mmCIF file of C-alpha atoms in Angstrom:
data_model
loop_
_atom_site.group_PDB
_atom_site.id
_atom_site.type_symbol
_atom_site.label_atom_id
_atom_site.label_comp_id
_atom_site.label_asym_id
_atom_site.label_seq_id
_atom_site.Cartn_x
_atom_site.Cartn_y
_atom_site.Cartn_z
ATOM 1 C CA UNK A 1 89.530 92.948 78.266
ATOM 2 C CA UNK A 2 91.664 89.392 78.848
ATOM 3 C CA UNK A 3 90.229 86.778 77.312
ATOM 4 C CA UNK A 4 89.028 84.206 79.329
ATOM 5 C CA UNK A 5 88.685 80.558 78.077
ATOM 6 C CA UNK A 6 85.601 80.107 76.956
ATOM 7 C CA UNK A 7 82.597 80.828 74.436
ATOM 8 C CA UNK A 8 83.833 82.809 71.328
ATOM 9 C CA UNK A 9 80.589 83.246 70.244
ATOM 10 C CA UNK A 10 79.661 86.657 71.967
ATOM 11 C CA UNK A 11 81.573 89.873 72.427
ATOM 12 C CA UNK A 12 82.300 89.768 75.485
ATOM 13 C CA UNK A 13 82.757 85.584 75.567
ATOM 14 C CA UNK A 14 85.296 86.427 72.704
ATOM 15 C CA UNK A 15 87.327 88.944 74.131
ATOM 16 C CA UNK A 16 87.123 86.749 77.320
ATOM 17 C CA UNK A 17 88.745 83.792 75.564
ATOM 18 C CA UNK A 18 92.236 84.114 74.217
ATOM 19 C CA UNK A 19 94.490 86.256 75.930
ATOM 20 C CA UNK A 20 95.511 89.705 74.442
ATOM 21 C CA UNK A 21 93.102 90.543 74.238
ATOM 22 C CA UNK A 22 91.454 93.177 76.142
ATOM 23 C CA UNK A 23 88.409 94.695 74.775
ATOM 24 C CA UNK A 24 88.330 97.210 76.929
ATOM 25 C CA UNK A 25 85.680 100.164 75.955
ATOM 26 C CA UNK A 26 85.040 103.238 78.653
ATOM 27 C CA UNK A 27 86.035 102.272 81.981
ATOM 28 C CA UNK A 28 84.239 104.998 85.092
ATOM 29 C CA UNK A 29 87.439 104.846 86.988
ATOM 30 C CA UNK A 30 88.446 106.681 89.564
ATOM 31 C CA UNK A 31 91.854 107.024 88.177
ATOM 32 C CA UNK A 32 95.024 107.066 90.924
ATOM 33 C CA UNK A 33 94.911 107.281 94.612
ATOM 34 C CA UNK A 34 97.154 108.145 97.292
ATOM 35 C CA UNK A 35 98.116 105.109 99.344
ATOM 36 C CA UNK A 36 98.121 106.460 102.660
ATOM 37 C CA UNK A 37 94.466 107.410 102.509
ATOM 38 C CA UNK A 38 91.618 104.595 102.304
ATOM 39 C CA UNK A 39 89.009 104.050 99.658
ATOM 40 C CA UNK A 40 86.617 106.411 100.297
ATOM 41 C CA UNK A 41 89.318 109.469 100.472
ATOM 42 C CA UNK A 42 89.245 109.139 104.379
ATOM 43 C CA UNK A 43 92.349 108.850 107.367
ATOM 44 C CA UNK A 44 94.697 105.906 107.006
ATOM 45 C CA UNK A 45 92.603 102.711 108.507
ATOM 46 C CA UNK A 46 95.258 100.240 108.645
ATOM 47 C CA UNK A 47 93.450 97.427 110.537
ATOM 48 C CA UNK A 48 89.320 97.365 110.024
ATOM 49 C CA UNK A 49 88.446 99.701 112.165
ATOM 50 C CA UNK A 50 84.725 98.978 114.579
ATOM 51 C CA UNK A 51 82.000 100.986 113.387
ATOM 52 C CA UNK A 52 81.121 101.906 109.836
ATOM 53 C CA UNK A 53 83.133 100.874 106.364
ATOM 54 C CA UNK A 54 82.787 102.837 103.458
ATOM 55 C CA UNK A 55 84.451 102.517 99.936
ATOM 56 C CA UNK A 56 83.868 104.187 96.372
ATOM 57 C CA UNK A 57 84.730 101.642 93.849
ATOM 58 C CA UNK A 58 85.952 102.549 90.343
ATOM 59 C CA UNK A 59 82.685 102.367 88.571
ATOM 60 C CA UNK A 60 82.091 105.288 90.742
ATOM 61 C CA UNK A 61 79.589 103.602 93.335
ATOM 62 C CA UNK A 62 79.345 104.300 96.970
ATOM 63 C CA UNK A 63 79.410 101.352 99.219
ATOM 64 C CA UNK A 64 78.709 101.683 102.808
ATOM 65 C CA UNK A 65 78.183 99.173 105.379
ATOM 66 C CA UNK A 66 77.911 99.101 109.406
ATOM 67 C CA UNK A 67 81.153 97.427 109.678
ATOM 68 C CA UNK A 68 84.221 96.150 107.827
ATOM 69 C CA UNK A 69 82.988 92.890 105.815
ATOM 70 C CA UNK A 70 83.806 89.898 106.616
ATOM 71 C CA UNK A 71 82.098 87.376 104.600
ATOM 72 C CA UNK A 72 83.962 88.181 101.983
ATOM 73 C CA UNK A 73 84.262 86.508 97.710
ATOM 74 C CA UNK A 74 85.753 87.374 95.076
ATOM 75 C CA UNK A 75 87.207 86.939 91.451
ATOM 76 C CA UNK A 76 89.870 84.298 91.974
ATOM 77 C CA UNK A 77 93.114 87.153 91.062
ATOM 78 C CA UNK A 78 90.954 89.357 92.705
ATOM 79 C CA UNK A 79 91.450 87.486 96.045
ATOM 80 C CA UNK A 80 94.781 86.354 95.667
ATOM 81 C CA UNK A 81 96.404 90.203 95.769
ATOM 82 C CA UNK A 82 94.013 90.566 99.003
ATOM 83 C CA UNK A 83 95.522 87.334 100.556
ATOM 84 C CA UNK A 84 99.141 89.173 99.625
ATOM 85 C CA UNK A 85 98.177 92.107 102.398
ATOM 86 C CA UNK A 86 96.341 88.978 104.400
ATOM 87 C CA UNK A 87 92.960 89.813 103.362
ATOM 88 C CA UNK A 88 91.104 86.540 103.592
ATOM 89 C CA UNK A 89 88.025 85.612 101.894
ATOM 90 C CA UNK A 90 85.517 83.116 101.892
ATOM 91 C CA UNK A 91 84.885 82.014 98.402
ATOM 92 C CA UNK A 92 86.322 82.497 94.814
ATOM 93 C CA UNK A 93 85.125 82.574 91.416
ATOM 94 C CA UNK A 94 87.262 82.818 88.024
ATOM 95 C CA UNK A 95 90.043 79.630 87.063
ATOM 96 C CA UNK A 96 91.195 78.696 90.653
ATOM 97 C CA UNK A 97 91.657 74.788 90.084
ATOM 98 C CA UNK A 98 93.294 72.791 87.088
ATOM 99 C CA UNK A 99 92.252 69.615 85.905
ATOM 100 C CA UNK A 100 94.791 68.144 88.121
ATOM 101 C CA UNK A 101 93.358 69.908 91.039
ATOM 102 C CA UNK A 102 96.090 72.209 91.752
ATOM 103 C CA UNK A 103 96.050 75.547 91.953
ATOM 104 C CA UNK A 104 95.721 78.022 88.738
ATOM 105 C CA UNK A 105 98.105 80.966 88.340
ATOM 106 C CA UNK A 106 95.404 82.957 89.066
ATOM 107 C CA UNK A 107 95.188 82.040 92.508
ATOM 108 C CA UNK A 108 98.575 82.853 93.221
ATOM 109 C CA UNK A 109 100.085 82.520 96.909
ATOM 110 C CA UNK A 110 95.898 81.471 98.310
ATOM 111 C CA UNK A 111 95.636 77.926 99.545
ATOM 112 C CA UNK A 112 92.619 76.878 97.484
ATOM 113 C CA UNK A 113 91.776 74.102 100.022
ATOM 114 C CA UNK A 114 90.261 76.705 101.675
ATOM 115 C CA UNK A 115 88.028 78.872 99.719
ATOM 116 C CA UNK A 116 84.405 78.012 98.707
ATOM 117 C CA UNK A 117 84.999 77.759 94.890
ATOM 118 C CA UNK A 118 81.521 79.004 93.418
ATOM 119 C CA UNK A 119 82.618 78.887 89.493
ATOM 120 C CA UNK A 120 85.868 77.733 87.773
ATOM 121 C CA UNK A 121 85.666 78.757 84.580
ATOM 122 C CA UNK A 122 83.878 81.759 82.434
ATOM 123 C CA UNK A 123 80.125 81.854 82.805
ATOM 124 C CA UNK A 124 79.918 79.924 85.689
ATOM 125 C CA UNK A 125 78.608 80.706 89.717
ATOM 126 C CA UNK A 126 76.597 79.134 91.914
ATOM 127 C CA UNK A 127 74.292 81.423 93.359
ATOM 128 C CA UNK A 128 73.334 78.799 96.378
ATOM 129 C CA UNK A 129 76.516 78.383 97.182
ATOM 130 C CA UNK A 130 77.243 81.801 97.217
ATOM 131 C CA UNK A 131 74.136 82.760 99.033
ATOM 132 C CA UNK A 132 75.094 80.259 102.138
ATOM 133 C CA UNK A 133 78.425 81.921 102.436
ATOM 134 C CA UNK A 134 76.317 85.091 103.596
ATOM 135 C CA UNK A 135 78.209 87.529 101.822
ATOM 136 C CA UNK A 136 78.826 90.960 103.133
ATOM 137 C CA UNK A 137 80.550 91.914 99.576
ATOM 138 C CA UNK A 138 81.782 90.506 96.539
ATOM 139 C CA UNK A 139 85.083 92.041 94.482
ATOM 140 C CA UNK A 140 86.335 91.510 91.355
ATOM 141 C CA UNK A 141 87.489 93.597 88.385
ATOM 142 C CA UNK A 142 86.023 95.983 85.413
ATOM 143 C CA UNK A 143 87.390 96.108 81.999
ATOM 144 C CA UNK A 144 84.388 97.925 81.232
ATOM 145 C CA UNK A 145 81.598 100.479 82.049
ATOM 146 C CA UNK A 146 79.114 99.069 84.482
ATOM 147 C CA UNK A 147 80.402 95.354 84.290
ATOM 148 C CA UNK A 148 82.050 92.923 86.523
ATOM 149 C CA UNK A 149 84.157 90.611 85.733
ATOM 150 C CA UNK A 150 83.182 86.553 85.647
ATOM 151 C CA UNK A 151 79.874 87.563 87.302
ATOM 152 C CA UNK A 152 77.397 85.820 84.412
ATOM 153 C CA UNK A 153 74.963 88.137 82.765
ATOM 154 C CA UNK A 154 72.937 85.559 82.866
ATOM 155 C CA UNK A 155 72.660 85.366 87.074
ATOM 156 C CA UNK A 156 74.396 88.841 87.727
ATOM 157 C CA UNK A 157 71.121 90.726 89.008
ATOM 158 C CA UNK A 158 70.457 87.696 91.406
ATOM 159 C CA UNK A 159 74.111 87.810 92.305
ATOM 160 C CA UNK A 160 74.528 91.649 92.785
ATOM 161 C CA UNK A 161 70.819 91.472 95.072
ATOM 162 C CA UNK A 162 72.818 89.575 97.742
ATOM 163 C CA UNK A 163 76.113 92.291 98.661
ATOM 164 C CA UNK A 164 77.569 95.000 97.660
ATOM 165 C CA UNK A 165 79.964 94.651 95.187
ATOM 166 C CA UNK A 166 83.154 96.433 94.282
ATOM 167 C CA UNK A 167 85.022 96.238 91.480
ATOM 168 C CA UNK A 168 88.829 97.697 90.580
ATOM 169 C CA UNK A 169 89.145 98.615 87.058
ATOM 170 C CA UNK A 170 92.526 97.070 85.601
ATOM 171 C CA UNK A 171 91.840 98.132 81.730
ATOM 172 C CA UNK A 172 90.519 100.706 79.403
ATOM 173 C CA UNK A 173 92.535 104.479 80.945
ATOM 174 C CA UNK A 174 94.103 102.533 84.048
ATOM 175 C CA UNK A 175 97.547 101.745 84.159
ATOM 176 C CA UNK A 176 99.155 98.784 86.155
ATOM 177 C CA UNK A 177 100.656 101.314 88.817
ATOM 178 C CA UNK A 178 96.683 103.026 89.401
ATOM 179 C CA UNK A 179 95.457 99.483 89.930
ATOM 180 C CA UNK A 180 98.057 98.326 91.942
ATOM 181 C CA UNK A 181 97.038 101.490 94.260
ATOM 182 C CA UNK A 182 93.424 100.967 94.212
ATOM 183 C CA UNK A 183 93.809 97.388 95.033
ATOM 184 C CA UNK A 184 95.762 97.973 98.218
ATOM 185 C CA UNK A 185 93.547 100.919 99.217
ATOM 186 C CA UNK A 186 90.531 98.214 98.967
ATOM 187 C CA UNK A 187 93.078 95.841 101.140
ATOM 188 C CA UNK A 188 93.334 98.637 103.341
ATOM 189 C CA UNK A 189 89.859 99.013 103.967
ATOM 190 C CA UNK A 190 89.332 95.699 104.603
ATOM 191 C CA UNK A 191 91.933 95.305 107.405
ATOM 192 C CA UNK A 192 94.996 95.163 105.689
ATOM 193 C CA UNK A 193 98.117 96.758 107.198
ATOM 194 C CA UNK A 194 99.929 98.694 104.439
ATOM 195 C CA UNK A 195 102.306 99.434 107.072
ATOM 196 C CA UNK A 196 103.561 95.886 107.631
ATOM 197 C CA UNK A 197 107.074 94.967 106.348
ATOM 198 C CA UNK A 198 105.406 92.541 103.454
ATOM 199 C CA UNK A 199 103.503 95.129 101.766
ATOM 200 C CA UNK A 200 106.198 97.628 102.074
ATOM 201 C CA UNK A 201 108.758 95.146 100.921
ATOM 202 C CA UNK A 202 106.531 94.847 97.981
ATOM 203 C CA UNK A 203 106.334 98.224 96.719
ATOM 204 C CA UNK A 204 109.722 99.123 97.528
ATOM 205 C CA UNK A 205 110.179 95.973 95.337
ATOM 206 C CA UNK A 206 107.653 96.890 92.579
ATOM 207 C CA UNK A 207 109.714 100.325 92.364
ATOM 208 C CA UNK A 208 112.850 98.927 92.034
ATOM 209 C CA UNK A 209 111.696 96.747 89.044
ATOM 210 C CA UNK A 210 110.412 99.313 87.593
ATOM 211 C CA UNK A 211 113.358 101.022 87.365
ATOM 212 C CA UNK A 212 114.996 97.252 85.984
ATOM 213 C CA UNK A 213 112.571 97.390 83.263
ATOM 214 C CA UNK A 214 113.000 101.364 82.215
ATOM 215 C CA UNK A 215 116.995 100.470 82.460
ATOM 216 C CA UNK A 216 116.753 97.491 80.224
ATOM 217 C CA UNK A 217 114.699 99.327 77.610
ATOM 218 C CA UNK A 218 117.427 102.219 77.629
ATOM 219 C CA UNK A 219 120.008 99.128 77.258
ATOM 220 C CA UNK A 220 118.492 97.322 75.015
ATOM 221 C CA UNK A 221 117.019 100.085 72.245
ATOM 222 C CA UNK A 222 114.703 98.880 69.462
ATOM 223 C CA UNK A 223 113.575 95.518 70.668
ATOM 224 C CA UNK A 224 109.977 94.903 69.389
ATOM 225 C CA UNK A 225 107.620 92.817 71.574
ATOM 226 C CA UNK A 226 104.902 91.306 70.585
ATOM 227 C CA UNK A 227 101.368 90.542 72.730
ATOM 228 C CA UNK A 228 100.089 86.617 71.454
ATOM 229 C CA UNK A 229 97.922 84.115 72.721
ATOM 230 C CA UNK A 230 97.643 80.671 70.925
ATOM 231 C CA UNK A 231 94.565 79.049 70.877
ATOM 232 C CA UNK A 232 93.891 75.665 68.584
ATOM 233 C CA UNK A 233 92.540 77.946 65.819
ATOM 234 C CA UNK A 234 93.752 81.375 66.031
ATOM 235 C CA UNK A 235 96.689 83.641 67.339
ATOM 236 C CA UNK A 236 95.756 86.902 68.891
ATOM 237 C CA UNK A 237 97.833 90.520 68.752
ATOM 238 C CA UNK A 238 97.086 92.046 70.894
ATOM 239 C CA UNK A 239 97.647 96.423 70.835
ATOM 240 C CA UNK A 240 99.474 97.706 73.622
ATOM 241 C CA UNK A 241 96.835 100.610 74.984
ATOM 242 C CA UNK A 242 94.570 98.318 76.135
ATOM 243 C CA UNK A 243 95.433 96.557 79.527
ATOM 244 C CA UNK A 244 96.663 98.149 82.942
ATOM 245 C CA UNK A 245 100.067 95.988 82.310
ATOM 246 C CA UNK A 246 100.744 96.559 78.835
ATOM 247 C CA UNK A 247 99.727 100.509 79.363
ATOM 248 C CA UNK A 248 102.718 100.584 82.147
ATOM 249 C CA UNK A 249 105.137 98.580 80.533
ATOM 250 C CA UNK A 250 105.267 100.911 77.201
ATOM 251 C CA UNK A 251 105.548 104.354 79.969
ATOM 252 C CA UNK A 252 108.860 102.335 81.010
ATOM 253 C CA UNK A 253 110.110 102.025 77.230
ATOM 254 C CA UNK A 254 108.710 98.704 75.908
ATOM 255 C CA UNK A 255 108.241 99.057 72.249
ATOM 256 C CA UNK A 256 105.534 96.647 71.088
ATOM 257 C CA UNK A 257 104.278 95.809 67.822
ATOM 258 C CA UNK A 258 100.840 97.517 67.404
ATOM 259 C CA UNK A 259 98.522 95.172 64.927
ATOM 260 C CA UNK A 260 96.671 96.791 61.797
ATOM 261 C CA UNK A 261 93.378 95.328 61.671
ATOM 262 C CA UNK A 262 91.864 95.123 65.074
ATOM 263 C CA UNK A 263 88.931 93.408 66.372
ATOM 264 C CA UNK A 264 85.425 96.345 66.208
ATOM 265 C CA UNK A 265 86.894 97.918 69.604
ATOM 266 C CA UNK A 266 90.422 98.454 68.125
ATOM 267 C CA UNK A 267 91.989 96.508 71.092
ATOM 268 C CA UNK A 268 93.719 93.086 68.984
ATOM 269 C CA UNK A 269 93.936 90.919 66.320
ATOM 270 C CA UNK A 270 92.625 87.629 65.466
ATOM 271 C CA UNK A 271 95.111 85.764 62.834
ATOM 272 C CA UNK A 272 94.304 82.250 60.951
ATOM 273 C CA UNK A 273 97.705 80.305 61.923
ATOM 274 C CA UNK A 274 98.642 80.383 58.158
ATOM 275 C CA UNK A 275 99.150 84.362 58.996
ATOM 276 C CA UNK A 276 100.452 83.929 62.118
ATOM 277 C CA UNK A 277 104.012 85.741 61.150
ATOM 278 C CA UNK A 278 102.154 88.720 59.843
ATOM 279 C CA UNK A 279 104.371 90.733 62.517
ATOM 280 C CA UNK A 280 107.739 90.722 63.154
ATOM 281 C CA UNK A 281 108.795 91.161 66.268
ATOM 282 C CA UNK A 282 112.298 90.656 68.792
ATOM 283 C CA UNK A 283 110.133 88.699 72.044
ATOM 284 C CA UNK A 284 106.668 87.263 72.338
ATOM 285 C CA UNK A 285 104.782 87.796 75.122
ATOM 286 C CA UNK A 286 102.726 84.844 75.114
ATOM 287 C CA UNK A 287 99.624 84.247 77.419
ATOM 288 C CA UNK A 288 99.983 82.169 80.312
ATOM 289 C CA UNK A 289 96.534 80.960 81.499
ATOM 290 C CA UNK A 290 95.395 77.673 81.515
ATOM 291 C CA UNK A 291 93.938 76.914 78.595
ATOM 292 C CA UNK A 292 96.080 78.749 75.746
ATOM 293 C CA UNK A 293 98.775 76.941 73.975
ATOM 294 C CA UNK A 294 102.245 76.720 74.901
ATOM 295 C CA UNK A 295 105.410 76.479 73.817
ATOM 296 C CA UNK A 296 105.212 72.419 73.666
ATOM 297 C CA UNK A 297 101.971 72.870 72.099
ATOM 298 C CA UNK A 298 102.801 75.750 69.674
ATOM 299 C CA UNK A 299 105.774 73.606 67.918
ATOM 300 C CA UNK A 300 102.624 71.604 65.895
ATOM 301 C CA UNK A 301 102.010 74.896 64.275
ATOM 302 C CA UNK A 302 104.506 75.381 61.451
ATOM 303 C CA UNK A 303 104.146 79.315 61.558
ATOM 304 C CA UNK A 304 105.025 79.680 65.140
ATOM 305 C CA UNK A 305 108.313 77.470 64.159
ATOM 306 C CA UNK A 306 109.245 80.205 61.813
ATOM 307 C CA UNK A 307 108.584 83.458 63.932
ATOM 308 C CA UNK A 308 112.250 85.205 64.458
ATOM 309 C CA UNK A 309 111.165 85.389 68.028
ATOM 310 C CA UNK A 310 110.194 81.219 68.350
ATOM 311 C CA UNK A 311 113.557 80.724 66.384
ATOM 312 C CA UNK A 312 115.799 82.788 68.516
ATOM 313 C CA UNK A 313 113.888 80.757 71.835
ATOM 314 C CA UNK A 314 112.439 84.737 73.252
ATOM 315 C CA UNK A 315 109.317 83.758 74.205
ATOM 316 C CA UNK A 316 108.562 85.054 77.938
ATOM 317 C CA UNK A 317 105.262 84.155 79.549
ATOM 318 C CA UNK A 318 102.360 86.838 80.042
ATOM 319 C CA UNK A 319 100.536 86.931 83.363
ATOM 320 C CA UNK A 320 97.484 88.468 80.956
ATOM 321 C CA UNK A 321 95.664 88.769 84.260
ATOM 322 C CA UNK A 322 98.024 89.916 86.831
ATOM 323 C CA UNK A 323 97.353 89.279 90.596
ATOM 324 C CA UNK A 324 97.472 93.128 91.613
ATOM 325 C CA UNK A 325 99.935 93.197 94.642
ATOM 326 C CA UNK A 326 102.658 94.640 94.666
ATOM 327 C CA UNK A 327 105.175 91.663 95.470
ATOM 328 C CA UNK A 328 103.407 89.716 92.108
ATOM 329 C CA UNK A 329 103.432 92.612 89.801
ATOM 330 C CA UNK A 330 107.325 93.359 91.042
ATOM 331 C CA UNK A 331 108.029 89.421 89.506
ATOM 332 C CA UNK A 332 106.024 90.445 86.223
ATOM 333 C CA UNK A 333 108.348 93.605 86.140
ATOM 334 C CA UNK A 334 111.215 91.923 86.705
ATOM 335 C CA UNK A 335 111.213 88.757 83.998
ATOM 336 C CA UNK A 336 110.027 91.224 81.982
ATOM 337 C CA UNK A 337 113.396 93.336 82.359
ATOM 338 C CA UNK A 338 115.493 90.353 82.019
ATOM 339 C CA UNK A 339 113.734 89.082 79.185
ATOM 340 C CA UNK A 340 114.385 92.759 77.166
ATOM 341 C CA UNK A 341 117.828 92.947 78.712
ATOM 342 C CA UNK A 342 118.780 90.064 77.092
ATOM 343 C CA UNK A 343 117.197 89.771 73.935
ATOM 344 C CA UNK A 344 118.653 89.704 70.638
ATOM 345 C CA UNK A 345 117.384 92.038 67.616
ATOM 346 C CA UNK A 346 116.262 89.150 65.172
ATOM 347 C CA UNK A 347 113.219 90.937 63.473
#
């Protein structure tokens, strides 16, 4: 699973905390969906219908209630691809504010002045807070069986006591395009009109960078990329199998470079920055998130100087947790594309 940026101490705080990184063991998903039918397999709901709501999540659970909810939080990404199809919510959890106090790229398009923010970073939510919101259901993501993404172990039973919770699996089996579908057929559920000329703009948009990025790859044969995340002790390599984005990009033709040694799980890399250029590759996709190092930052580390890829200035940003709407993951497709397009073979 993504790394967030916190404890490397644990499994799960490690694979949380640099950015390749997804440990992602056995996800219960339900796999693809059609987008003209809702959650729960029923008729097209396109705004909440009155009377009962129903949904099956992808760690297979049932969740039913009397009406469409309202009182709605969720994972910070999580809520931003609702806000896309004009799902509101009430509060957030997951990076959502910088130190600066503007908005994280996690929180994409959502005005963060108005959300209840109940935790900012990794391991933290405040039940209270949460609990005076009066949720009628939480959402976030799963990178793995039976777990939910930035909800603590530590508080999650008090936390999951208080609404149902759904969560979309975005790792392990599930490819960017089966998230992208379960997320809107969540949106849908909730209200969303999946008919409306944004969200169809954004599909017919996703498609049509998808097609860019298969295009470029037929263009542009043999480029390697590489999946790395900087942090002040480490750089992570990540293996391509292991993330809904990743997963889709290689079924369009993106030839990464697949580490040796992997973490217990198989799913990336950890390299000491005197082995940093271990693997050669064409383009680095480096993690974005607050938190990792940059390009500005990277330049203090001699062994990211020397990497064909640094040299040659092909470094294109990772969204390592993509905002699953279609109109975000279309702009993900499409740098992508232009970044392969134009890239030089310097490996």
């Amino acid at each position: 699973m993504p790394q967030s940026r916190s404890s490397l101490l644990t499994r799960r705080g490690l694979i949380a905390a640099g950015g390749a990184l997804g440990l992602v063991a056995a996800l219960t998903a339900c796999g693809g969906s059609d987008s003209a039918k809702d959650g729960s397999g029923g008729k097209d709901s396109g705004a909440a219908a009155s009377g009962p709501w129903s949904f099956k999540d992808d760690l297979g659970k049932e969740l039913n209630a009397k009406s469409t909810p309202k009182n709605i939080v969720a994972f910070t990404g999580t809520a931003a691809a609702l806000y896309d199809y004009g799902v509101n919510v009430k509060g957030v959890f997951g990076p959502t504010k910088t130190a600066d106090g503007k908005a994280d790229v996690q929180a994409g398009s959502m005005d963060i002045s108005k959300v209840q923010i109940l935790g900012n970073v990794y391991d933290e939510f405040n039940v209270e807070k949460y609990a005076a919101l009066q949720p009628d259901l939480l959402v976030t993501n799963t990178w793995e069986k039976d777990t939910y993404w930035y909800v603590p172990e530590a508080s999650k039973d008090k936390i999951l006591k208080l609404a149902p919770a759904a969560a979309i699996g975005v790792g392990g089996s599930v490819s960017m395009d089966t998230a992208l579908a379960r997320t809107a057929d969540l949106a849908k559920s909730l209200g969303a009109d999946m008919n409306a000329k944004k969200a169809v703009d954004g599909k017919a948009r996703f498609d049509a960078a998808s097609a860019k990025l298969r295009e470029a790859t037929k263009a542009n044969p043999g480029i390697k990329v590489l999946v790395g995340s900087g942090s002040a002790d480490l750089f992570y390599v990540s293996t391509p199998g292991t993330s809904a984005d990743l997963k889709y990009f290689q079924s369009l033709g993106v030839e990464f470079v697949t580490p040796e040694k992997t973490d217990e799980g198989g799913f990336f890399e950890s390299l000491s920055w005197e082995n940093a250029g271990k693997y050669k590759a064409d383009v680095v996709l480096l993690d974005n998130r607050t938190g990792t190092l940059q390009p500005a930052e990277l330049k203090a580390k001699p062994t990211w100087a020397e990497l064909p890829a640094a040299k040659a200035n092909q470094i294109t940003p990772r969204v390592t947790e993509p905002i699953y709407s279609y109109e975000k993951c279309a702009q993900i497709l499409e740098d992508l594309a232009q970044s392969v397009q134009n890239a030089k073979k310097v490996s």
